Short mmCIF file of N, CA, C and O in Angstrom, two decimals:
data_model
loop_
_atom_site.label_atom_id
_atom_site.label_comp_id
_atom_site.label_asym_id
_atom_site.label_seq_id
_atom_site.Cartn_x
_atom_site.Cartn_y
_atom_site.Cartn_z
N MET E 18 -54.74 35.29 22.29
CA MET E 18 -53.58 34.88 22.38
C MET E 18 -52.63 34.60 20.97
O MET E 18 -52.90 34.13 20.17
N THR E 19 -51.40 35.36 20.88
CA THR E 19 -50.68 35.46 19.46
C THR E 19 -49.65 34.36 19.74
O THR E 19 -48.83 34.52 20.44
N GLN E 20 -49.56 33.57 18.88
CA GLN E 20 -48.28 32.49 18.85
C GLN E 20 -47.47 32.85 17.51
O GLN E 20 -48.16 32.99 16.41
N ILE E 21 -46.19 33.11 17.67
CA ILE E 21 -45.51 33.15 16.35
C ILE E 21 -44.59 31.89 16.32
O ILE E 21 -43.88 31.12 17.08
N PRO E 22 -45.05 31.12 14.90
CA PRO E 22 -44.57 29.92 14.83
C PRO E 22 -42.96 29.86 14.52
O PRO E 22 -42.49 30.87 13.74
N SER E 23 -42.23 28.86 15.29
CA SER E 23 -40.71 28.81 14.90
C SER E 23 -40.51 27.58 14.09
O SER E 23 -40.95 26.41 14.44
N HIS E 24 -39.83 27.89 13.13
CA HIS E 24 -39.41 26.56 12.05
C HIS E 24 -38.17 26.16 12.33
O HIS E 24 -37.62 25.16 11.69
N SER E 25 -37.55 26.54 13.47
CA SER E 25 -36.23 26.43 13.65
C SER E 25 -36.31 24.99 14.64
O SER E 25 -37.00 24.93 15.38
N GLN E 26 -35.57 24.09 14.28
CA GLN E 26 -35.42 22.70 15.06
C GLN E 26 -34.31 22.75 15.97
O GLN E 26 -34.09 21.82 16.71
N THR E 27 -33.50 23.90 16.20
CA THR E 27 -32.51 23.86 16.89
C THR E 27 -32.98 24.16 18.51
O THR E 27 -33.93 24.99 18.83
N PRO E 28 -32.77 23.34 19.62
CA PRO E 28 -33.23 23.35 20.86
C PRO E 28 -32.57 24.67 21.40
O PRO E 28 -31.58 25.01 21.06
N GLN E 29 -33.37 25.13 22.34
CA GLN E 29 -32.86 26.41 23.03
C GLN E 29 -32.09 25.78 24.33
O GLN E 29 -32.79 25.20 25.25
N PHE E 30 -30.94 26.32 24.71
CA PHE E 30 -30.17 26.13 25.87
C PHE E 30 -30.15 27.28 26.69
O PHE E 30 -29.66 28.32 26.35
N GLY E 31 -30.69 27.21 27.91
CA GLY E 31 -30.52 28.39 28.76
C GLY E 31 -29.12 28.42 29.53
O GLY E 31 -29.02 29.66 30.11
N HIS E 32 -28.45 27.54 29.62
CA HIS E 32 -27.09 27.48 30.19
C HIS E 32 -25.86 28.17 29.55
O HIS E 32 -24.79 28.11 30.03
N ILE E 33 -26.12 28.38 28.18
CA ILE E 33 -25.21 29.10 27.29
C ILE E 33 -24.89 30.26 27.84
O ILE E 33 -25.81 31.19 27.78
N PRO E 34 -23.58 30.82 28.05
CA PRO E 34 -23.24 32.03 28.38
C PRO E 34 -23.62 32.93 27.20
O PRO E 34 -23.65 32.74 26.08
N THR E 35 -23.81 34.31 27.59
CA THR E 35 -24.15 35.40 26.55
C THR E 35 -22.88 35.29 25.48
O THR E 35 -23.18 36.01 24.46
N THR E 36 -21.80 34.98 25.74
CA THR E 36 -20.56 35.09 24.80
C THR E 36 -20.69 34.07 23.80
O THR E 36 -20.20 34.18 22.68
N GLY E 37 -21.63 32.95 23.94
CA GLY E 37 -21.71 32.03 22.93
C GLY E 37 -20.61 31.05 22.89
O GLY E 37 -20.74 30.07 22.15
N ILE E 38 -19.68 31.08 23.75
CA ILE E 38 -18.68 30.24 23.89
C ILE E 38 -18.63 29.11 24.99
O ILE E 38 -19.09 29.39 25.98
N LEU E 39 -18.79 27.87 24.51
CA LEU E 39 -18.86 26.80 25.52
C LEU E 39 -17.56 26.24 25.90
O LEU E 39 -16.67 26.27 25.32
N TYR E 40 -17.50 26.09 27.23
CA TYR E 40 -16.47 25.61 27.92
C TYR E 40 -16.39 24.04 27.88
O TYR E 40 -17.23 23.41 28.16
N GLN E 41 -14.92 23.45 27.37
CA GLN E 41 -14.87 22.01 27.33
C GLN E 41 -13.53 21.81 28.21
O GLN E 41 -12.51 22.56 28.01
N GLN E 42 -13.62 20.75 29.01
CA GLN E 42 -12.51 20.19 29.84
C GLN E 42 -11.18 19.90 28.84
O GLN E 42 -11.52 19.18 27.83
N PRO E 43 -10.07 20.30 29.21
CA PRO E 43 -8.98 19.93 28.27
C PRO E 43 -8.66 18.43 28.77
O PRO E 43 -9.11 17.85 29.63
N PRO E 44 -8.20 17.76 27.52
CA PRO E 44 -8.03 16.25 27.59
C PRO E 44 -7.00 15.92 28.56
O PRO E 44 -6.14 16.75 28.89
N SER E 45 -7.09 14.80 29.21
CA SER E 45 -6.32 14.41 30.20
C SER E 45 -4.95 13.85 29.68
O SER E 45 -4.75 13.68 28.46
N ALA E 46 -3.88 13.74 30.39
CA ALA E 46 -2.61 13.39 29.96
C ALA E 46 -2.71 12.06 29.42
O ALA E 46 -1.97 11.60 28.25
N GLU E 47 -3.68 11.07 29.87
CA GLU E 47 -3.73 9.70 29.51
C GLU E 47 -4.23 9.71 27.86
O GLU E 47 -3.86 9.26 26.85
N GLN E 48 -5.42 10.67 27.70
CA GLN E 48 -5.94 10.97 26.49
C GLN E 48 -4.95 11.31 25.49
O GLN E 48 -4.94 11.02 24.21
N LEU E 49 -4.11 12.41 25.75
CA LEU E 49 -3.17 13.07 24.76
C LEU E 49 -2.36 11.87 24.58
O LEU E 49 -1.62 11.91 23.55
N ALA E 50 -1.70 10.92 25.56
CA ALA E 50 -0.53 10.06 25.26
C ALA E 50 -1.31 9.04 24.15
O ALA E 50 -0.58 8.61 23.20
N LYS E 51 -2.37 8.69 24.29
CA LYS E 51 -3.07 7.61 23.52
C LYS E 51 -3.19 8.17 22.10
O LYS E 51 -3.03 7.67 21.06
N SER E 52 -3.66 9.47 21.99
CA SER E 52 -4.04 10.13 20.49
C SER E 52 -2.50 10.21 20.04
O SER E 52 -2.60 10.10 18.82
N ASN E 53 -1.52 10.68 20.85
CA ASN E 53 -0.13 10.88 20.12
C ASN E 53 0.46 9.40 19.66
O ASN E 53 1.00 9.53 18.61
N LYS E 54 0.23 8.47 20.35
CA LYS E 54 0.65 7.18 20.18
C LYS E 54 0.02 6.68 18.59
O LYS E 54 0.57 6.21 17.87
N ARG E 55 -1.42 6.94 18.58
CA ARG E 55 -2.10 6.47 17.44
C ARG E 55 -1.74 7.41 16.24
O ARG E 55 -1.61 6.84 14.98
N ASN E 56 -1.54 8.45 16.49
CA ASN E 56 -1.01 9.49 15.31
C ASN E 56 0.26 9.06 14.95
O ASN E 56 0.62 9.31 13.75
N LYS E 57 1.17 8.79 15.82
CA LYS E 57 2.73 8.41 15.43
C LYS E 57 2.60 7.11 14.57
O LYS E 57 3.25 6.78 13.51
N PHE E 58 1.61 6.19 15.07
CA PHE E 58 1.47 4.89 14.28
C PHE E 58 1.07 5.14 12.83
O PHE E 58 1.45 4.66 11.99
N LYS E 59 -0.03 5.92 12.63
CA LYS E 59 -0.45 6.18 11.41
C LYS E 59 0.45 6.80 10.51
O LYS E 59 0.57 6.51 9.42
N ALA E 60 1.16 7.77 10.98
CA ALA E 60 2.40 8.45 10.37
C ALA E 60 3.16 7.23 9.87
O ALA E 60 3.79 7.53 8.78
N GLY E 61 3.69 6.51 10.73
CA GLY E 61 4.48 5.48 10.41
C GLY E 61 4.14 4.45 9.28
O GLY E 61 4.85 4.22 8.46
N VAL E 62 2.77 4.25 9.37
CA VAL E 62 2.36 3.51 8.14
C VAL E 62 2.34 4.07 7.03
O VAL E 62 2.57 3.32 6.09
N LYS E 63 1.81 5.31 7.17
CA LYS E 63 1.72 6.24 5.97
C LYS E 63 3.12 6.30 5.13
O LYS E 63 3.37 5.93 3.94
N ASP E 64 4.16 6.42 6.00
CA ASP E 64 5.68 6.37 5.43
C ASP E 64 6.01 5.24 5.05
O ASP E 64 6.77 5.23 3.84
N ALA E 65 5.61 4.06 5.58
CA ALA E 65 6.07 2.78 5.18
C ALA E 65 5.50 2.63 3.92
O ALA E 65 6.11 2.15 2.87
N PHE E 66 4.32 2.73 3.70
CA PHE E 66 3.79 2.38 2.35
C PHE E 66 4.19 3.39 1.17
O PHE E 66 4.41 2.89 0.17
N LEU E 67 4.49 4.66 1.38
CA LEU E 67 5.23 5.56 0.67
C LEU E 67 6.64 5.04 0.24
O LEU E 67 6.96 5.07 -1.14
N ILE E 68 7.45 4.73 1.16
CA ILE E 68 8.69 4.12 0.98
C ILE E 68 8.61 2.70 0.09
O ILE E 68 9.36 2.48 -0.94
N ILE E 69 7.65 2.02 0.34
CA ILE E 69 7.56 0.58 -0.26
C ILE E 69 7.11 0.92 -1.79
O ILE E 69 7.67 0.31 -2.86
N GLY E 70 6.23 2.00 -1.90
CA GLY E 70 5.94 2.28 -3.25
C GLY E 70 6.87 2.73 -4.11
O GLY E 70 7.08 2.57 -5.41
N PHE E 71 7.90 3.81 -3.47
CA PHE E 71 8.91 4.51 -4.28
C PHE E 71 9.94 3.20 -4.44
O PHE E 71 10.53 3.24 -5.94
N ILE E 72 10.25 2.42 -3.69
CA ILE E 72 11.27 1.41 -4.00
C ILE E 72 10.76 0.49 -5.00
O ILE E 72 11.42 0.05 -5.95
N GLY E 73 9.41 0.17 -4.77
CA GLY E 73 8.81 -0.71 -6.04
C GLY E 73 8.79 -0.02 -7.35
O GLY E 73 9.21 -0.64 -8.37
N ALA E 74 8.60 1.26 -7.39
CA ALA E 74 8.64 2.04 -8.76
C ALA E 74 10.20 2.01 -9.30
O ALA E 74 10.38 1.89 -10.51
N VAL E 75 11.07 2.02 -8.29
CA VAL E 75 12.48 2.13 -8.93
C VAL E 75 12.86 0.82 -9.39
O VAL E 75 13.64 0.57 -10.24
N ILE E 76 12.51 -0.05 -8.65
CA ILE E 76 12.96 -1.64 -8.98
C ILE E 76 12.33 -1.96 -10.40
O ILE E 76 12.73 -2.57 -11.21
N ALA E 77 10.90 -1.48 -10.53
CA ALA E 77 10.37 -2.01 -11.69
C ALA E 77 10.75 -1.16 -12.93
O ALA E 77 10.34 -1.70 -13.97
N GLY E 78 11.39 -0.12 -12.56
CA GLY E 78 11.43 0.74 -13.99
C GLY E 78 12.63 -0.08 -14.86
O GLY E 78 12.45 -0.09 -16.21
N PRO E 79 13.79 -0.60 -14.37
CA PRO E 79 14.56 -1.18 -15.40
C PRO E 79 14.19 -2.52 -16.21
O PRO E 79 14.39 -2.78 -16.98
N PHE E 80 13.27 -3.16 -15.29
CA PHE E 80 12.53 -4.22 -15.96
C PHE E 80 11.68 -4.04 -16.96
O PHE E 80 11.48 -4.61 -18.02
N THR E 81 10.88 -2.74 -16.84
CA THR E 81 10.18 -2.29 -18.03
C THR E 81 10.84 -1.78 -19.22
O THR E 81 10.46 -2.32 -20.22
N VAL E 82 11.85 -1.14 -18.68
CA VAL E 82 12.65 -0.74 -20.10
C VAL E 82 13.24 -2.04 -20.80
O VAL E 82 13.29 -1.86 -21.85
N LYS E 83 13.81 -3.04 -20.00
CA LYS E 83 14.38 -4.11 -20.74
C LYS E 83 13.20 -4.91 -21.41
O LYS E 83 13.52 -5.28 -22.62
N SER E 84 12.06 -4.98 -20.90
CA SER E 84 11.12 -5.82 -21.58
C SER E 84 10.68 -5.08 -22.94
O SER E 84 10.49 -5.65 -23.97
N CYS E 85 10.38 -3.80 -22.78
CA CYS E 85 10.36 -2.91 -23.94
C CYS E 85 11.20 -3.09 -25.07
O CYS E 85 11.04 -3.16 -26.25
N SER E 86 12.51 -2.94 -24.64
CA SER E 86 13.64 -2.77 -25.62
C SER E 86 13.73 -4.38 -26.28
O SER E 86 13.76 -4.37 -27.47
N GLU E 87 13.42 -5.49 -25.55
CA GLU E 87 13.42 -6.83 -25.97
C GLU E 87 12.39 -6.84 -27.06
O GLU E 87 12.36 -7.46 -28.31
N GLU E 88 11.09 -6.35 -27.10
CA GLU E 88 9.76 -6.14 -27.79
C GLU E 88 10.44 -5.49 -29.04
O GLU E 88 10.10 -5.91 -30.10
N VAL E 89 11.03 -4.44 -28.89
CA VAL E 89 11.38 -3.61 -30.21
C VAL E 89 12.43 -4.36 -30.98
O VAL E 89 12.19 -4.37 -32.15
N ASP E 90 13.33 -4.92 -30.37
CA ASP E 90 14.08 -5.88 -30.90
C ASP E 90 13.45 -7.06 -31.89
O ASP E 90 13.95 -7.54 -33.08
N ARG E 91 12.34 -7.56 -31.26
CA ARG E 91 12.04 -8.68 -31.83
C ARG E 91 10.92 -8.13 -33.14
O ARG E 91 10.93 -8.80 -34.09
N GLN E 92 10.36 -7.19 -32.86
CA GLN E 92 9.50 -6.48 -33.93
C GLN E 92 10.62 -6.03 -35.22
O GLN E 92 10.06 -6.32 -36.28
N THR E 93 11.70 -5.74 -34.81
CA THR E 93 12.69 -5.18 -35.87
C THR E 93 12.99 -6.43 -36.72
O THR E 93 13.21 -6.31 -37.85
N ILE E 94 13.48 -7.45 -36.10
CA ILE E 94 13.72 -8.78 -36.57
C ILE E 94 12.61 -9.26 -37.55
O ILE E 94 12.88 -9.69 -38.59
N GLU E 95 11.47 -9.39 -36.92
CA GLU E 95 10.27 -9.75 -37.77
C GLU E 95 10.04 -9.00 -38.91
O GLU E 95 9.64 -9.42 -39.89
N SER E 96 10.06 -7.51 -38.80
CA SER E 96 10.06 -6.68 -40.08
C SER E 96 11.06 -7.02 -41.10
O SER E 96 10.80 -6.82 -42.17
N ILE E 97 12.16 -7.29 -40.60
CA ILE E 97 13.44 -7.63 -41.62
C ILE E 97 13.01 -8.83 -42.30
O ILE E 97 13.22 -8.94 -43.60
N LYS E 98 12.64 -9.97 -41.53
CA LYS E 98 11.96 -11.18 -42.18
C LYS E 98 11.10 -10.97 -43.02
O LYS E 98 10.93 -11.56 -44.16
N PHE E 99 10.09 -10.17 -42.61
CA PHE E 99 9.08 -9.85 -43.48
C PHE E 99 9.45 -9.34 -45.09
O PHE E 99 8.94 -9.69 -45.99
N GLN E 100 10.45 -8.26 -45.02
CA GLN E 100 10.85 -7.33 -46.14
C GLN E 100 11.62 -8.55 -46.91
O GLN E 100 11.44 -8.29 -48.14
N GLU E 101 12.50 -9.31 -46.49
CA GLU E 101 13.24 -10.06 -47.23
C GLU E 101 12.21 -11.40 -47.77
O GLU E 101 12.50 -11.68 -48.98
N GLY E 102 11.17 -11.63 -47.17
CA GLY E 102 10.24 -12.33 -47.80
C GLY E 102 9.39 -11.85 -48.91
O GLY E 102 9.17 -12.54 -50.12
N ALA E 103 9.32 -10.72 -48.93
CA ALA E 103 8.50 -9.81 -50.08
C ALA E 103 9.34 -9.68 -51.19
O ALA E 103 8.97 -9.71 -52.49
N ARG E 104 10.77 -9.57 -51.00
CA ARG E 104 11.69 -9.40 -52.04
C ARG E 104 11.88 -10.61 -52.91
O ARG E 104 12.26 -10.76 -54.10
N SER E 105 11.64 -11.70 -52.06
CA SER E 105 11.76 -12.96 -53.01
C SER E 105 10.80 -13.45 -53.99
O SER E 105 9.78 -13.08 -54.06
#
């Protein structure tokens, strides 16, 4: 008796048609409605975070520029004071 060892762990299914295409029942209307609600909610949350992030960046921009400008002015005044002290 000759046996050919099979190294494949894939189970053999006898009920698969020869085309290799498995049939699956289409989702019910209730499943589709639930899925659509979930997808709409996810899209809404994603859009809300994007809008909040954009608004935050727009609002933070002028404050950042103002604080940088004040720092440049402070450093300029300090350098002038330092130079006047070195001349004396």
